[in-house]
Amino acid sequence: MSNWQTFKTGIFKNNPVFIVNLGLCPTLATSTSLRDAIGMGMAATFVLVGSNVIVSAIRRAVPHKVRIPCYIVVIATFVTIVELFLGAYQPDLYNALGIFLPLIVVNCIVLYRAEVFASKNGMASSLFDGFGMGLGFTCAVLLLAFIREGLGKGTLMGYPVIPGFSPTGIMVLPPGGFMTMGLLLGFFSWRKLRTKEHK
Amino acid sequence: MDFGQIFAIIIGMIFVNNFVFARFLGLCPYMGLTKEMSSAIGMGMAVVFVMTLASMATWPVYRYFLDPFGLERILRTASFILVIAALVQFIEMVLQKVNPALYKAMGIYLPIITTNCTILGVAVLNIDTFYKDGKPLSGGFLGSTIQGFSAGIGFTLAMVLMASVRERMEMANIPKPLRGIPIAFITAGLMSMAFLGFSGLIKMT
Amino acid sequence: MTGQQDTFPRMVIVLAVICAAAGLTLGATYHLTQERIRLEQERGRMRALRVVLPEAHANGFREVTAQKSSFAADGRYYEAYDKPLADASRKLVGYALEGAGAGYSSTIRVTVGVDPKGEIVRGIKITSQQETPGLGSNCEAVKSEGTLWDALFGKARQSGEAEPWFQAQFRGQRSDSFVKVGNKYANVDGLTGATITTNAVTDAVVAAVKEFRREVLQIR
């Protein structure tokens, strides 16, 4: 598989959120506004790329039995780097993401990619895999945030879209998040079913 | 820490700020392990157990090691996740020897708990709650323990509610694309709407 | 990854090396960022002070710790002057206090500016909150002038300094005019669907000013 294909799979065919159903918590929690969504997506992508590359680099040196603790240390290091840099350069975003920033450590996508892909593949393809998966995750959060902020606040990136539109507050609250996610997942499985029937 | 505060923490963590319905934590096991009641209860018990112990373990680590040495920003995430991983491993070993019956009931769920965001979530939340302006509040250890325990109970409650609904949905005629996780999400949405009704039940301290 | 490599010393060494490398990386990152983080916090505090007491000079704030008082737990407040602290002809224009209240899902921290007599609230600024997105967190929402289209074509610029409407309504209110009627403050426009947040902010402001007047200004 070429690097480009590896990259593309992460965004569409194997989208970590909509197809593999991983990383659901941060997707729902940080999709109340597009700004938070972009921040979360970029932070997670950075951690994914970094941990994928390092895990791939050390994959031959790490004994099988202690591989998970080793991966966790690598991931936690990258997460802390993100935390420190966001605290220093984007304090507002740092506060807005709150508890979900350290929780990138336990975002299943990161460990899943380390275990399934990076520990078995070279550094270059792991890099592309990290980028692809990270972008796939970012797209998912953005899509959700687009719907939730648009309907729930009537704004996008904080700007009103349609003058006089009265927002549906429930969309930014947890129930709105759950239902949007359910309907989106339903949509994607409908598409999958349809392509299967056509074949 | 008086009884009123303890009561507020318990009610708050179970109903008002339920980890699943209000904070979006622990959704992976919530969607993955609620197809059957038995697995929901097993996972729920395991989470209560580990969460309580993790709260008891991480609070002192932060209070007596990270905070006094000024390492809280650098090592919080890394040390918490390592403490939790070690703790889970330890529980697994002890449980296997001491209480095989209990181990059989929740043993298979223990390994996946390490990467469950509820555990790390409650550890971080404890620090946020019981530290004010970088200074520890009195009763933080007790508070953390209770907060961890009741967050676990809240999670179990959500698991059991969902499992009982999903067991019935097996029989229902659901549109094909929505079967499985999509309808579970929509159900969770309805439940969390109901849980919104608990808002204002207590005041956060 | 073969089994014979999994000897115990090897596992320990590999783990130790990885941890050491992680520690070094983090130490270096922290070293790089800590100055910036401190500056950023300082700037945040300064920005809040400037918002709540716009009439004061940017260099006219002095941090004071009240002796022997229970004010704000550590007794910290700020004196604000109309000229830089170095200027002898400076005049006191007010005080800035920090208060906190229990919101719906978080502790809300707020900085309050009052006049020298502690009678009139000059302005408030919420410095930290983690309230429900879309409801309570609207206490920091800014009413935007233009639409997204204006923004895209550069017509409207949402300035970072625009004051949230909820906080703006506190400006110029007398500190003793906050009276609760039922479970609401009569002179505060509430946030839709977030009575707890509304009251928490107001409570925090009222309590901070009241305590300050009693403990520091000795007014009863």
Coordinates of C-alpha atoms in Angstrom, one line a residue, chain A residues 28-180:
Chain A
L28 CA -18.7 14.5 21.3
A29 CA -17.3 16.6 24.1
T30 CA -15.3 19.1 22.0
S31 CA -17.8 19.5 19.1
T32 CA -19.9 22.3 20.7
S33 CA -18.0 24.9 18.8
L34 CA -15.9 24.9 15.6
R35 CA -13.0 26.6 17.4
D36 CA -12.7 23.9 20.0
A37 CA -13.1 21.3 17.4
I38 CA -10.2 22.6 15.3
G39 CA -8.0 22.8 18.4
M40 CA -8.9 19.3 19.5
G41 CA -8.4 17.9 16.0
M42 CA -5.0 19.5 15.7
A43 CA -3.8 18.5 19.1
A44 CA -4.9 14.9 18.6
T45 CA -3.3 14.8 15.1
F46 CA 0.0 16.0 16.5
V47 CA -0.1 13.3 19.2
L48 CA -1.0 10.6 16.7
V49 CA 1.7 11.5 14.2
G50 CA 4.4 11.9 17.0
S51 CA 3.5 8.7 18.8
N52 CA 3.2 6.7 15.6
V53 CA 6.6 7.8 14.4
I54 CA 8.4 7.1 17.7
V55 CA 6.6 3.8 18.3
S56 CA 7.6 2.7 14.8
A57 CA 11.2 3.8 15.4
I58 CA 11.5 1.8 18.7
R59 CA 9.3 -1.2 17.6
R60 CA 12.2 -3.6 17.3
A61 CA 13.8 -2.6 20.6
V62 CA 10.7 -3.0 22.8
P63 CA 10.1 -6.4 24.3
H64 CA 6.6 -7.7 23.5
K65 CA 5.4 -8.0 27.1
V66 CA 6.1 -4.4 28.1
R67 CA 5.1 -2.8 24.8
I68 CA 1.8 -1.3 26.1
P69 CA 3.5 0.6 29.0
C70 CA 6.2 1.8 26.6
Y71 CA 3.6 3.1 24.1
I72 CA 1.7 4.8 26.9
V73 CA 4.8 6.6 28.1
V74 CA 5.5 7.8 24.5
I75 CA 1.9 8.9 24.0
A76 CA 1.8 10.7 27.4
T77 CA 5.0 12.5 26.6
F78 CA 3.5 13.9 23.4
V79 CA 0.2 14.8 25.1
T80 CA 2.2 16.7 27.8
I81 CA 4.1 18.6 25.1
V82 CA 0.8 19.6 23.6
E83 CA -0.5 20.7 27.0
L84 CA 2.6 22.8 27.7
F85 CA 2.6 24.5 24.3
L86 CA -1.1 25.2 24.3
G87 CA -0.8 26.6 27.8
A88 CA 1.9 28.9 26.6
Y89 CA 0.6 30.0 23.3
Q90 CA -3.1 29.4 23.2
P91 CA -4.3 29.7 26.9
D92 CA -7.9 30.3 25.8
L93 CA -8.0 27.1 23.9
Y94 CA -6.1 25.3 26.7
N95 CA -8.9 26.3 29.1
A96 CA -11.7 25.5 26.7
L97 CA -10.5 22.0 26.1
G98 CA -10.0 21.5 29.8
I99 CA -10.0 17.9 30.9
F100 CA -10.1 16.6 27.4
L101 CA -6.6 17.7 26.7
P102 CA -4.9 15.2 29.1
L103 CA -7.5 12.7 28.1
I104 CA -5.9 12.4 24.6
V105 CA -3.6 9.9 26.3
V106 CA -6.5 7.5 26.6
N107 CA -8.1 8.4 23.3
C108 CA -8.4 4.8 21.9
I109 CA -7.4 5.9 18.4
V110 CA -3.8 6.7 19.4
L111 CA -3.1 3.5 21.2
Y112 CA -5.0 1.5 18.6
R113 CA -2.9 2.9 15.8
A114 CA 0.3 2.4 17.7
E115 CA -0.6 -1.3 18.4
V116 CA -2.2 -2.1 15.0
F117 CA -0.1 -0.1 12.6
A118 CA 3.0 1.7 13.9
S119 CA 4.4 -1.3 15.7
K120 CA 4.3 -3.3 12.5
N121 CA 5.3 -0.7 9.9
G122 CA 8.1 1.6 9.0
M123 CA 8.5 5.1 10.1
A124 CA 7.4 6.8 6.8
S125 CA 4.2 4.9 6.4
S126 CA 3.5 5.3 10.2
L127 CA 3.8 9.0 9.7
F128 CA 1.3 9.0 6.9
D129 CA -1.0 6.7 8.9
G130 CA -0.8 9.1 11.8
F131 CA -1.7 12.1 9.6
G132 CA -4.5 10.2 7.9
M133 CA -6.1 9.0 11.1
G134 CA -5.6 12.4 12.7
L135 CA -7.2 14.2 9.8
G136 CA -10.0 11.6 9.8
F137 CA -10.6 12.3 13.4
T138 CA -10.4 16.1 12.8
C139 CA -12.9 15.8 10.0
A140 CA -15.3 13.9 12.2
V141 CA -15.1 16.4 15.0
L142 CA -15.5 19.3 12.5
L143 CA -18.5 17.8 10.9
L144 CA -20.2 17.3 14.3
A145 CA -19.2 20.7 15.4
F146 CA -20.5 22.3 12.2
I147 CA -23.9 20.7 12.7
R148 CA -24.0 21.4 16.5
E149 CA -22.7 24.9 16.5
G150 CA -24.7 25.8 13.4
L151 CA -28.0 24.6 14.8
G152 CA -27.4 25.0 18.5
K153 CA -26.0 28.5 18.5
G154 CA -26.9 29.7 15.0
T155 CA -23.2 30.6 14.5
L156 CA -20.1 29.3 12.8
M157 CA -16.7 30.1 14.3
G158 CA -18.7 32.5 16.5
Y159 CA -20.3 34.5 13.6
P160 CA -24.0 34.4 13.0
V161 CA -24.8 32.7 9.7
I162 CA -28.4 33.5 8.9
P163 CA -29.8 36.7 10.4
G164 CA -32.8 36.1 12.5
F165 CA -32.3 32.4 12.9
S166 CA -33.3 31.3 16.3
P167 CA -31.0 28.5 17.5
T168 CA -32.0 25.2 19.0
G169 CA -30.1 25.2 22.3
I170 CA -30.5 21.4 22.8
M171 CA -28.0 20.8 20.0
V172 CA -25.0 22.0 22.0
L173 CA -26.1 20.2 25.1
P174 CA -25.2 16.5 25.6
P175 CA -28.5 15.1 24.2
G176 CA -28.0 17.0 20.9
G177 CA -24.5 15.6 20.7
F178 CA -25.6 12.0 21.2
M179 CA -28.4 12.2 18.7
T180 CA -26.4 14.0 16.0

